PDB file of C-alpha atoms and ligand atoms in Angstrom:
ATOM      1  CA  UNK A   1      19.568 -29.996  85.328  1.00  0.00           C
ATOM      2  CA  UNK A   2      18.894 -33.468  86.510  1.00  0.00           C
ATOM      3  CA  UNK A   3      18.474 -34.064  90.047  1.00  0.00           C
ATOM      4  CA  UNK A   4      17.525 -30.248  90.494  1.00  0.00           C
ATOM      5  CA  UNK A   5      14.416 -31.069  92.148  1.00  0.00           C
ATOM      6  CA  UNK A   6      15.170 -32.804  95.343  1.00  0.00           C
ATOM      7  CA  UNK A   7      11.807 -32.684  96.604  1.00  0.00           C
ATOM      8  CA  UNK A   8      10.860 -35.501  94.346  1.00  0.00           C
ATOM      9  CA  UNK A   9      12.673 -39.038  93.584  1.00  0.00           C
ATOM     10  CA  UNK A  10      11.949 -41.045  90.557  1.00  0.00           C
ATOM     11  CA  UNK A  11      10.963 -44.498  90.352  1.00  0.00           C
ATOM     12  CA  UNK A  12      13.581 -46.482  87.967  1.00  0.00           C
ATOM     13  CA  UNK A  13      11.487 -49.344  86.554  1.00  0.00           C
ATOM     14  CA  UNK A  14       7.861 -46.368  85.711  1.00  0.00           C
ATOM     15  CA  UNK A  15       9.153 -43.342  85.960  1.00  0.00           C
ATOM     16  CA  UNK A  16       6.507 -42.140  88.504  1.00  0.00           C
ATOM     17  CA  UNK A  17       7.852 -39.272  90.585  1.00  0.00           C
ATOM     18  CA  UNK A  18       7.040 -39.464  94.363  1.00  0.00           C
ATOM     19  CA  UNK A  19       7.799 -37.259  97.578  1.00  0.00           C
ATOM     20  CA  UNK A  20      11.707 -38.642  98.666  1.00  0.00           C
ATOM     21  CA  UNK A  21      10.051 -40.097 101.713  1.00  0.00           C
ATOM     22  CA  UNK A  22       8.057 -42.651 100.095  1.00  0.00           C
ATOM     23  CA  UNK A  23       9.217 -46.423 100.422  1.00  0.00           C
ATOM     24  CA  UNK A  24       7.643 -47.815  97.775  1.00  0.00           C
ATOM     25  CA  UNK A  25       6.678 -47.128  94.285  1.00  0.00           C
ATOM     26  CA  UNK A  26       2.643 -46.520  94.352  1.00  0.00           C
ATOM     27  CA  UNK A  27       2.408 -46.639  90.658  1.00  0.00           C
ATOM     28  CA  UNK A  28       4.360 -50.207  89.935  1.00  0.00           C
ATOM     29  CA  UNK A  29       5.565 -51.104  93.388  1.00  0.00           C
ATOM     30  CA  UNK A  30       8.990 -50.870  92.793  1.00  0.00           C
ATOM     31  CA  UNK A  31      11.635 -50.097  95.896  1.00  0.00           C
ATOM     32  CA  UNK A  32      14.266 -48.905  93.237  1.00  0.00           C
ATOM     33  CA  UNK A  33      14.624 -44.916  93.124  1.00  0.00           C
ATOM     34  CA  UNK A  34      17.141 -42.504  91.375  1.00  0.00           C
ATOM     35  CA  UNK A  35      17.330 -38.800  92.119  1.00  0.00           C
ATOM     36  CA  UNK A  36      18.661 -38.480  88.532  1.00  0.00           C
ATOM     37  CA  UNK A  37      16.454 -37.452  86.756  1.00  0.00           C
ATOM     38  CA  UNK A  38      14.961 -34.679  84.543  1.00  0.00           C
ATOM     39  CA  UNK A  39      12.023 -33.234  83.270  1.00  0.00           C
ATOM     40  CA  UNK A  40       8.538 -33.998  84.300  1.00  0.00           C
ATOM     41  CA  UNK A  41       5.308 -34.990  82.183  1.00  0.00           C
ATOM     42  CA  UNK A  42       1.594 -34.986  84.060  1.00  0.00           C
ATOM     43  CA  UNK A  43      -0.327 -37.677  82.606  1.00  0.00           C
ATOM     44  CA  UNK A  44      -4.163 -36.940  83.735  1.00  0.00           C
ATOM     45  CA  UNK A  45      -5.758 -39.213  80.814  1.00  0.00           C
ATOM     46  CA  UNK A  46      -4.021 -43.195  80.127  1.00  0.00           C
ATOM     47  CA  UNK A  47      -5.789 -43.285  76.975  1.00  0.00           C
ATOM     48  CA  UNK A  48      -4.215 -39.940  75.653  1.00  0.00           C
ATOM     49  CA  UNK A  49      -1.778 -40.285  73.118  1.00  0.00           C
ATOM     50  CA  UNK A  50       0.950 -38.870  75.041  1.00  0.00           C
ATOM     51  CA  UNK A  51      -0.020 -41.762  77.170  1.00  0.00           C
ATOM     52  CA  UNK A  52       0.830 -44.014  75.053  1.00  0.00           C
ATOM     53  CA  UNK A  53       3.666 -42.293  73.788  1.00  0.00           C
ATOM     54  CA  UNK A  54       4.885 -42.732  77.182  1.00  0.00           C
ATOM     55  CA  UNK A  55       3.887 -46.083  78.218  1.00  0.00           C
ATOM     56  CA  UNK A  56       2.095 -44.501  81.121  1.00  0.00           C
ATOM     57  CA  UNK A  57      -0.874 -46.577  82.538  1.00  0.00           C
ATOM     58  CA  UNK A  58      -1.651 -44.595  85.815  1.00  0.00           C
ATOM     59  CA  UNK A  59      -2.482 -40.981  85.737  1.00  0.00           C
ATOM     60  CA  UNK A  60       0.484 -39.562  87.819  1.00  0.00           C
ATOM     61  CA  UNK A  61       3.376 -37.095  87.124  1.00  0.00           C
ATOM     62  CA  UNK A  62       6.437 -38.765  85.536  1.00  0.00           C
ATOM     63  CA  UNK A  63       9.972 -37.766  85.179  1.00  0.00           C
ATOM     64  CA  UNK A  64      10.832 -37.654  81.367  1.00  0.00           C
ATOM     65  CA  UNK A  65      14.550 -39.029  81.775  1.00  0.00           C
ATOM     66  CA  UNK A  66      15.707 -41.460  84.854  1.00  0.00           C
ATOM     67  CA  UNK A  67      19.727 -42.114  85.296  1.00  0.00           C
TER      68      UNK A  67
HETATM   69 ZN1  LIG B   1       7.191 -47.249  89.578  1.00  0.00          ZN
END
């Protein structure tokens, strides 16, 4: 269900989930956050193809789908 997890919010221009208290995106810098959103991926390796796949350049745990 999206939004189920309030403890994170999810940055709207990388994806990168962060703790809701966090001002400012530390994977892109962005100040824009949704709390829709769904599904989360762990990317540990940028270089992995699910990486890529992604677009992911930071290791950091994304959301899969941001409203
Ligand atoms: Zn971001």
């Amino acid at each position: 269900m999206p939004g189920k997890n309030k403890e994170f919010k999810a940055c709207k221009n990388c994806r990168a989930l962060v703790p809701q208290d966090t001002p400012k995106c530390p994977v892109c810098g962005s100040i824009s956050f949704s709390d829709d959103w769904s599904g989360i991926v762990i990317i540990l390796d940028p270089e992995s193809e699910t990486a890529k796949l992604f677009g992911a350049t930071v290791p950091w745990r994304y959301a899969i789908i941001v409203k």
